[in-house]
Amino acid sequence: MAKDKKEYTTGFGAPIDDDQNSKTAGTDGPILMQDTHLLEKLGHFDRERIPERVVHAKGAGAHGYFEVTADVTKYTRAKFLSEVAKRTDVFARFSTVGGERGSADAERDPRGFALKFYTEEGNYDMTGNNTPVFFIRDPLKFPDFIHTQKRHPGNNLKNADMFWDFLSLTPESVHQVTILFSDRGTPRTFRHMNGYSSHTFKWYNDKGEYYWVQYHFKTEQGIQNLTRDEATEMKGKDPDHATRDLYEAIERGDYPSWRLEMQIMPPEDAAKYRFNPFDITKVWFHADYPPITIGRLVLNKNPKNYFAEVEQAAFSPANFVPGIAASPDKLLQGRLFSYHDTHIHRLGVNYPMIPINQPKNAVNYYQRDGYMNVSENGGDGPNYYPNSFGGPEPQIDAAEPAFEVSGMAARQPYTHPNDDFFQAGELYRRVMTDMDRDHLIGNITTHLCNAQKRIQLRQSAIFYKADLEYGTRVAKGLGLNVKEVKSLAEMTQEERAEATS
Ligand code: NDP
């Protein structure tokens, strides 16, 4: 054997003599059961696929670092944010949401923007999107919403009826729908988009004072999007274009970067702010809470093995470090459960032991055993707490400051002043250029025209409620009667649903 070549072995380390010929009885076969190398090889191959993520299945990832650029110690005691110029290793994964693992990167879809910070106090995950808001604000609606964005249960095809039926019966979605159907719904690459926490989180300092915060990772490559036609062409030309772009940019040393801007709200503002600050279908207007630049994210190293580092990467919004905590955002509260739960299903209960998911600090706990436990499993140390055998002790100073909750326990919507249409209207009226608006209308009508007419009418009325011109242009683009749309827009949601049932 050549000096620089490694010896080929079985998974158990035994040398393999021949990997081209199965062991047969005579030259013509049949194959013998005692070809254990063949059996091991086929058995492993048969189990290569793990369940793909139910959402965000198609993605690309990269390693990098986060660097603090401003003093934020008055807001948070998180150690990785404790000093200007401090760097923390990061792994990032970008993704589309609705498609399968082989789906095209240029699909119209939000893009996942998930970050894992390997801090000295454990892993902190920021599992955001390239949009500052979301379609729904209650996790009870999540499985239904995702069903409508995927495939029809009958023929396994994408289905415009169920897509728009759900959205038009869920008017809180109109803000996110407006962003999704702008050209930001088809970013040119993963490098040319922003990342947002979308949720509100809590930061607290070492005095126990807290603030509500929102994260905005602003691309330093500049926002660039594909038009509808460019995206359609790209899907055929290179379904993996964004995955390829990220990999190639990093290979050539053109490291993508994002500026972290924070919006910070003092707690006393929350109850009186004109929008519910915990409602994920809303933003905090920049004029009300001007973003403050506090850091920079740089991606500078490609994964060496896609499955090990990207497919097995498991992010969870429940992974906090001292100084950062949840807010009462209802969708966030649902995600705090759901991400960990899905990783246990996909990767097994010991998924934190997979190298890409391992924190860089020591893990000392009393959880034991389970499938694929590849640690020393606590050795012969105590596997219960409390104990008097030197096991790990809780650190009381790691606690989040106590906070008060009150109210009647019931299934109930937000009562904070709630207008689901105003912010979508502001985006259309105040932020978009004429070209943005033209593209938006074209992107919507070429998709919505595939739904039944009664659903087109109901959805057009939702756009009309956001902005009269917006709804009128969609209705005209679909050849609908604008008067009919206007009268539907004037109805309550229940009346509108009834009138278009
Ligand atoms: P501003 O008028 O101060 O700024 C507009 C924001 O909209 C910028 O952040 C810009 O992002 C972003 N933007 C531009 N085009 C689009 C698009 N097609 N889809 C999504 N975002 C876009 O914002 P206000 O705070 O006054 O809010 C007005 C509206 O802007 C909101 O109703 C919301 O729809 C949208 N918006 C607000 C954000 C916020 O956190 N306040 C964040 C993103 C959007 P960029 O600077 O990267 O170009």
XYZ file of C-alpha atoms and ligand atoms in Angstrom:
549
model
C 0.000 0.000 0.000
C 1.260 3.516 -0.848
C 2.698 5.266 2.225
C 0.205 8.170 2.306
C -2.920 5.991 1.941
C -4.934 4.925 4.955
C -5.993 1.352 5.525
C -9.647 0.749 4.579
C -11.523 -0.864 7.468
C -14.991 -1.892 8.553
C -16.819 0.321 11.035
C -15.314 -1.865 13.719
C -11.759 -1.337 12.506
C -11.068 -4.686 10.868
C -9.120 -4.496 7.579
C -11.103 -4.946 4.358
C -9.438 -7.231 1.836
C -11.501 -6.467 -1.305
C -14.225 -3.892 -1.934
C -14.965 -4.782 -5.561
C -16.131 -8.379 -5.372
C -18.807 -9.779 -3.070
C -18.035 -13.127 -1.488
C -19.729 -15.775 -3.668
C -20.015 -19.531 -3.955
C -18.135 -19.984 -7.203
C -17.531 -17.145 -9.656
C -21.216 -16.974 -10.632
C -22.646 -16.721 -7.110
C -24.922 -16.775 -5.173
C -23.567 -14.394 -2.524
C -22.762 -15.828 0.882
C -24.361 -14.569 4.086
C -20.890 -14.606 5.573
C -19.838 -11.604 3.474
C -20.253 -9.460 6.593
C -18.515 -6.484 4.949
C -21.216 -6.411 2.239
C -23.978 -6.720 4.851
C -22.524 -3.900 6.965
C -22.068 -1.684 3.905
C -25.608 -2.171 2.541
C -27.174 -1.938 5.995
C -25.483 1.398 6.625
C -26.390 2.740 3.206
C -30.051 1.785 3.761
C -30.076 4.040 6.816
C -28.203 7.053 5.393
C -31.178 9.397 5.369
C -32.452 10.846 8.591
C -35.875 12.520 8.612
C -35.572 15.869 6.889
C -36.614 18.904 8.859
C -40.395 19.394 8.627
C -39.617 23.028 7.800
C -36.308 24.573 6.645
C -35.245 21.263 5.056
C -33.057 22.795 2.325
C -30.183 24.815 3.686
C -26.550 25.827 3.554
C -24.226 26.614 6.441
C -20.901 28.193 7.285
C -18.645 28.887 10.243
C -17.516 32.313 11.354
C -17.390 34.673 14.267
C -19.328 37.455 15.934
C -17.463 40.542 17.134
C -18.848 43.053 19.629
C -18.504 46.668 18.440
C -20.341 48.614 21.168
C -20.673 48.444 24.930
C -24.010 46.810 25.771
C -23.275 45.865 29.380
C -25.956 48.221 30.644
C -28.511 46.086 28.795
C -27.219 42.518 29.120
C -24.849 40.513 31.263
C -24.235 37.912 28.514
C -20.502 37.251 28.708
C -20.050 36.928 24.958
C -21.337 40.521 24.661
C -19.350 41.848 27.625
C -16.474 43.654 25.867
C -15.935 45.618 22.697
C -13.786 43.610 20.240
C -14.652 40.296 21.902
C -15.102 37.499 19.353
C -17.253 34.391 19.631
C -17.301 31.435 17.237
C -20.540 31.083 15.289
C -22.148 28.546 12.998
C -24.818 29.896 10.622
C -27.424 28.049 8.585
C -29.574 29.663 5.906
C -32.542 27.883 4.395
C -35.797 28.011 2.541
C -38.812 27.001 4.620
C -41.449 25.054 2.741
C -39.524 22.952 0.220
C -37.939 19.557 0.571
C -34.201 18.903 0.948
C -33.730 18.934 -2.830
C -35.937 21.930 -3.579
C -34.740 25.020 -5.419
C -32.996 27.826 -3.537
C -34.815 30.445 -5.645
C -38.328 29.537 -4.431
C -40.494 32.384 -3.132
C -40.290 31.688 0.573
C -38.948 33.268 3.732
C -35.304 32.345 4.319
C -34.195 30.897 7.641
C -31.326 32.783 9.301
C -30.145 30.606 12.197
C -27.051 31.342 14.272
C -25.339 29.313 16.947
C -22.976 31.300 19.185
C -20.531 28.992 20.996
C -20.175 31.142 24.116
C -18.278 30.426 27.329
C -21.643 30.150 29.078
C -23.078 27.597 26.657
C -24.602 27.786 23.217
C -26.821 30.723 22.383
C -29.010 30.234 19.299
C -30.727 32.981 17.336
C -33.144 31.208 15.017
C -34.467 33.994 12.857
C -35.652 34.645 9.329
C -34.894 37.196 6.623
C -38.189 38.887 7.492
C -38.894 40.955 10.615
C -42.414 39.520 11.071
C -44.285 36.222 10.642
C -47.581 34.992 9.169
C -49.262 33.961 12.435
C -48.853 34.903 16.069
C -50.174 31.829 17.880
C -48.294 28.502 17.729
C -51.605 26.626 17.672
C -51.925 27.727 14.038
C -48.435 26.634 12.997
C -49.008 23.058 11.777
C -52.049 24.178 9.744
C -50.170 27.080 8.232
C -47.251 24.876 7.188
C -49.574 22.240 5.694
C -50.985 24.918 3.382
C -47.523 25.970 2.191
C -46.491 22.415 1.366
C -48.249 19.791 -0.764
C -51.891 18.851 -1.163
C -52.748 15.654 0.729
C -54.534 14.235 -2.345
C -52.236 14.704 -5.316
C -48.995 15.797 -3.591
C -48.879 19.008 -5.621
C -48.449 22.586 -4.421
C -51.946 24.028 -4.224
C -52.864 27.703 -4.598
C -56.321 27.140 -3.099
C -55.089 25.909 0.244
C -52.199 28.401 0.233
C -54.501 31.431 -0.182
C -57.527 29.956 1.618
C -55.605 29.812 4.890
C -53.936 33.211 4.443
C -57.168 34.973 3.504
C -58.874 33.453 6.550
C -55.924 34.590 8.702
C -55.684 38.353 8.080
C -52.831 38.796 10.575
C -50.670 37.252 7.797
C -51.009 40.239 5.433
C -47.859 42.019 6.635
C -45.657 38.971 6.071
C -47.465 38.129 2.817
C -46.658 41.630 1.549
C -42.970 41.125 2.341
C -42.957 37.607 0.887
C -44.509 38.741 -2.381
C -42.187 41.709 -2.699
C -38.893 40.838 -4.364
C -37.477 40.208 -0.860
C -39.315 36.871 -1.129
C -36.664 35.809 -3.645
C -33.300 37.056 -2.312
C -30.495 36.959 -4.889
C -28.357 34.868 -2.525
C -28.141 34.115 1.182
C -25.423 36.791 1.368
C -27.692 39.525 0.046
C -30.409 39.428 2.677
C -30.913 40.636 6.226
C -31.595 38.399 9.212
C -34.081 39.306 11.943
C -34.899 37.746 15.297
C -38.489 38.579 14.332
C -39.402 37.809 17.943
C -38.906 40.151 20.838
C -36.449 38.857 23.429
C -35.465 39.988 26.879
C -32.000 41.252 27.768
C -31.155 41.713 31.464
C -28.078 43.180 33.096
C -26.142 42.263 36.227
C -28.361 44.554 38.319
C -31.412 42.556 37.261
C -32.806 45.379 35.102
C -34.308 44.203 31.844
C -35.154 45.489 28.349
C -37.134 44.125 25.408
C -34.998 43.764 22.297
C -35.182 42.855 18.620
C -32.165 41.772 16.531
C -31.545 42.998 12.975
C -28.559 41.522 11.124
C -28.095 43.907 8.195
C -26.236 42.525 5.206
C -22.994 44.355 4.384
C -23.197 42.953 0.841
C -26.312 45.101 0.269
C -29.851 43.869 -0.310
C -30.222 42.224 -3.711
C -33.202 40.257 -4.930
C -34.221 38.203 -7.937
C -37.231 39.333 -9.909
C -39.987 36.786 -10.487
C -38.661 35.937 -13.952
C -35.063 35.722 -12.763
C -36.113 33.399 -9.933
C -38.069 31.157 -12.301
C -35.087 30.949 -14.615
C -32.681 30.303 -11.746
C -34.761 27.388 -10.462
C -34.179 25.615 -13.769
C -30.621 26.744 -14.347
C -29.217 26.052 -10.890
C -31.600 24.892 -8.167
C -28.717 25.137 -5.683
C -27.575 28.615 -6.662
C -27.612 30.154 -3.160
C -25.895 27.152 -1.584
C -23.240 27.348 -4.316
C -22.883 31.113 -3.974
C -22.239 30.966 -0.226
C -19.721 28.149 -0.588
C -17.856 29.751 -3.484
C -17.733 33.211 -1.895
C -16.140 31.794 1.241
C -13.734 29.605 -0.790
C -12.458 32.676 -2.652
C -12.016 34.636 0.587
C -14.956 36.972 -0.038
C -16.350 36.562 3.461
C -19.955 37.692 3.880
C -20.734 39.893 6.867
C -23.696 41.403 8.659
C -23.947 44.353 11.035
C -25.987 43.611 14.147
C -28.388 46.421 14.950
C -30.561 46.181 18.055
C -33.846 47.833 18.828
C -34.105 48.243 22.593
C -37.338 49.042 24.444
C -37.477 49.940 28.150
C -39.978 47.633 29.882
C -42.280 50.457 30.959
C -42.973 51.251 27.275
C -44.371 47.819 26.420
C -47.912 48.293 27.709
C -48.321 51.719 26.137
C -46.591 51.220 22.778
C -48.993 51.682 19.869
C -48.316 48.118 18.658
C -48.163 45.043 20.848
C -44.375 44.615 21.117
C -44.747 40.849 21.531
C -46.926 40.332 18.466
C -44.640 38.811 15.827
C -46.807 40.104 12.981
C -45.662 43.637 13.888
C -42.375 45.565 13.823
C -41.336 48.383 16.117
C -41.027 51.419 13.916
C -37.438 52.581 13.582
C -38.446 56.133 14.400
C -39.830 54.873 17.729
C -36.873 52.611 18.600
C -33.850 53.590 16.495
C -31.574 50.606 15.836
C -28.185 50.691 17.589
C -25.203 48.956 15.965
C -23.577 46.606 18.450
C -21.664 43.967 16.520
C -20.628 42.266 13.334
C -21.053 38.728 12.067
C -18.508 37.342 9.593
C -18.633 33.923 7.905
C -15.175 32.753 6.902
C -15.049 28.956 6.825
C -16.980 26.376 4.867
C -18.105 23.123 6.424
C -15.906 20.175 5.524
C -18.758 17.711 5.575
C -22.321 18.758 4.807
C -24.103 16.028 6.723
C -21.949 16.307 9.847
C -22.044 20.077 10.097
C -25.140 21.351 8.273
C -27.690 18.536 8.187
C -27.040 17.655 11.813
C -26.868 21.255 13.036
C -29.709 21.708 15.488
C -30.753 25.226 16.497
C -33.306 26.098 19.137
C -34.675 29.450 20.271
C -34.760 27.888 23.755
C -30.947 27.925 23.914
C -30.300 31.042 25.987
C -27.341 32.175 28.053
C -27.520 34.299 31.239
C -28.404 37.860 30.188
C -30.820 36.785 27.432
C -34.280 35.299 27.931
C -37.663 34.751 26.322
C -40.418 37.319 25.981
C -44.121 36.481 26.255
C -44.399 36.421 22.426
C -46.823 33.517 21.970
C -45.207 32.148 18.829
C -41.814 32.186 20.553
C -43.286 30.323 23.515
C -44.433 27.568 21.119
C -41.041 27.443 19.413
C -39.297 27.077 22.780
C -40.865 23.591 22.880
C -40.984 22.667 19.240
C -37.374 22.984 18.080
C -35.848 20.804 20.782
C -38.664 18.312 20.294
C -38.072 18.096 16.546
C -34.318 17.563 17.053
C -34.996 14.696 19.436
C -37.143 13.166 16.700
C -34.614 13.749 13.885
C -31.319 13.195 15.642
C -32.079 11.446 18.925
C -32.136 12.528 22.512
C -28.361 12.924 22.672
C -28.161 15.358 19.739
C -26.240 17.924 21.867
C -23.302 15.466 21.731
C -23.004 15.744 17.933
C -19.862 17.847 17.443
C -21.562 20.723 15.574
C -24.071 21.041 18.423
C -21.608 20.633 21.277
C -20.989 23.693 23.401
C -17.328 24.646 23.756
C -17.583 24.838 27.549
C -17.959 21.718 29.710
C -21.359 20.041 30.013
C -22.015 18.689 33.528
C -25.474 17.322 34.187
C -27.444 14.378 35.465
C -29.054 13.316 32.200
C -27.867 9.839 31.282
C -28.085 7.085 28.703
C -30.409 7.208 25.686
C -29.725 6.285 22.062
C -26.301 7.166 20.690
C -24.825 8.364 23.923
C -21.239 8.825 22.786
C -19.980 10.628 25.889
C -18.411 8.996 28.909
C -21.969 9.296 30.272
C -20.993 10.686 33.655
C -18.651 7.759 34.317
C -19.217 6.300 37.771
C -20.249 9.683 39.215
C -23.664 10.307 40.784
C -26.642 10.289 38.381
C -29.033 12.101 40.715
C -29.315 15.489 42.421
C -28.971 16.394 45.250
C -26.055 14.160 46.132
C -23.136 14.204 48.516
C -20.650 12.663 46.060
C -19.293 15.791 44.435
C -21.714 16.056 41.488
C -22.280 19.374 39.686
C -24.122 22.095 41.616
C -26.626 24.680 40.260
C -25.365 28.265 40.155
C -27.990 30.523 41.665
C -26.468 33.619 40.033
C -27.314 32.155 36.599
C -31.015 32.788 37.280
C -33.096 35.126 35.153
C -34.529 37.860 37.423
C -38.007 36.918 38.604
C -40.827 38.572 36.680
C -44.508 38.960 37.294
C -47.303 37.422 35.249
C -51.020 37.884 35.755
C -54.344 37.392 34.022
C -57.139 34.902 33.464
C -56.070 31.494 32.110
C -58.075 30.930 28.916
C -57.760 30.556 25.162
C -57.744 34.224 24.221
C -56.330 36.589 21.620
C -54.169 39.634 22.306
C -56.180 42.623 23.515
C -53.431 45.236 23.050
C -54.520 47.654 20.275
C -54.347 45.466 17.269
C -54.550 46.548 13.680
C -53.373 43.792 11.370
C -53.428 45.976 8.264
C -51.690 49.247 9.096
C -48.067 48.077 8.972
C -48.554 46.196 5.686
C -50.117 49.401 4.350
C -47.166 51.461 5.580
C -44.763 49.132 3.820
C -46.745 49.507 0.602
C -47.317 53.287 0.856
C -44.255 54.630 2.607
C -41.364 52.213 2.080
C -41.800 50.644 -1.354
C -40.722 52.378 -4.536
C -42.966 52.431 -7.620
C -40.969 49.531 -9.017
C -41.316 47.557 -5.743
C -45.088 48.065 -5.887
C -45.281 46.994 -9.554
C -43.295 43.855 -8.798
C -45.399 43.132 -5.697
C -48.671 43.308 -7.628
C -47.278 41.144 -10.441
C -45.859 38.581 -8.006
C -49.186 38.314 -6.188
C -51.492 38.174 -9.188
C -49.457 35.526 -11.043
C -49.758 33.278 -7.961
C -53.225 34.167 -6.626
C -54.797 33.736 -10.084
C -54.397 29.974 -9.592
C -56.807 29.973 -6.639
C -60.613 29.806 -6.855
C -62.321 33.125 -7.543
C -64.030 33.334 -4.118
C -60.579 32.990 -2.485
C -59.124 35.627 -4.833
C -61.913 37.991 -3.765
C -61.368 37.318 -0.052
C -57.596 37.820 -0.277
C -57.953 40.959 -2.413
C -60.215 42.389 0.297
C -57.434 41.779 2.835
C -54.980 43.723 0.644
C -57.641 46.426 0.201
C -57.890 46.767 3.979
C -54.100 47.262 4.150
C -54.213 49.922 1.468
C -56.986 50.912 -0.891
C -54.685 51.222 -3.898
C -52.899 47.966 -3.076
C -56.165 45.992 -2.962
C -57.546 47.749 -6.024
C -54.460 46.943 -8.099
C -54.491 43.277 -7.059
C -58.219 43.046 -7.837
C -57.768 44.665 -11.245
C -54.778 42.455 -11.997
C -56.992 39.433 -11.326
C -59.894 40.832 -13.357
C -62.125 41.017 -10.257
C -64.936 43.472 -9.613
C -63.340 46.162 -7.411
C -66.729 47.122 -5.902
C -67.205 43.545 -4.752
C -63.726 43.573 -3.183
C -64.464 46.892 -1.469
C -67.701 45.617 0.045
C -65.935 42.457 1.277
C -63.240 44.659 2.820
C -65.909 46.558 4.737
C -67.241 43.371 6.369
C -66.000 41.774 9.573
C -63.685 38.829 9.132
C -66.526 36.415 10.031
C -68.926 38.015 7.537
C -66.267 37.967 4.839
C -65.527 34.298 5.464
C -69.243 33.517 5.294
C -69.760 35.583 2.119
C -66.923 33.788 0.343
C -67.501 30.274 1.683
P -38.379 52.628 7.881
O -39.220 53.440 6.989
O -37.508 53.283 8.901
O -37.457 51.643 7.020
C -38.045 50.762 6.139
C -37.536 49.373 6.400
O -38.156 48.507 5.467
C -36.047 49.203 6.224
O -35.580 48.470 7.311
C -35.883 48.400 4.941
O -34.852 47.470 5.057
C -37.192 47.643 4.919
N -37.693 47.267 3.621
C -37.599 47.881 2.442
N -38.255 47.188 1.499
C -38.784 46.122 2.103
C -39.550 45.030 1.677
N -39.931 44.900 0.420
N -39.900 44.104 2.576
C -39.534 44.224 3.874
N -38.813 45.241 4.335
C -38.443 46.166 3.453
O -39.310 51.551 8.621
P -40.367 51.757 9.767
O -39.737 51.235 11.002
O -40.936 53.114 9.792
O -41.484 50.719 9.296
C -42.237 50.911 8.108
C -42.456 49.567 7.476
O -41.180 49.065 7.080
C -43.011 48.529 8.441
O -44.397 48.516 8.470
C -42.442 47.253 7.901
O -43.321 46.720 6.924
C -41.146 47.671 7.211
N -39.971 47.237 7.972
C -39.749 47.723 9.231
C -38.757 47.188 9.994
C -38.584 47.597 11.417
O -37.995 46.814 12.176
N -39.057 48.755 11.838
C -37.844 46.155 9.464
C -38.102 45.809 8.100
C -39.162 46.300 7.426
P -33.312 47.838 4.659
O -32.933 48.951 5.542
O -32.551 46.625 4.936
O -33.370 48.172 3.209
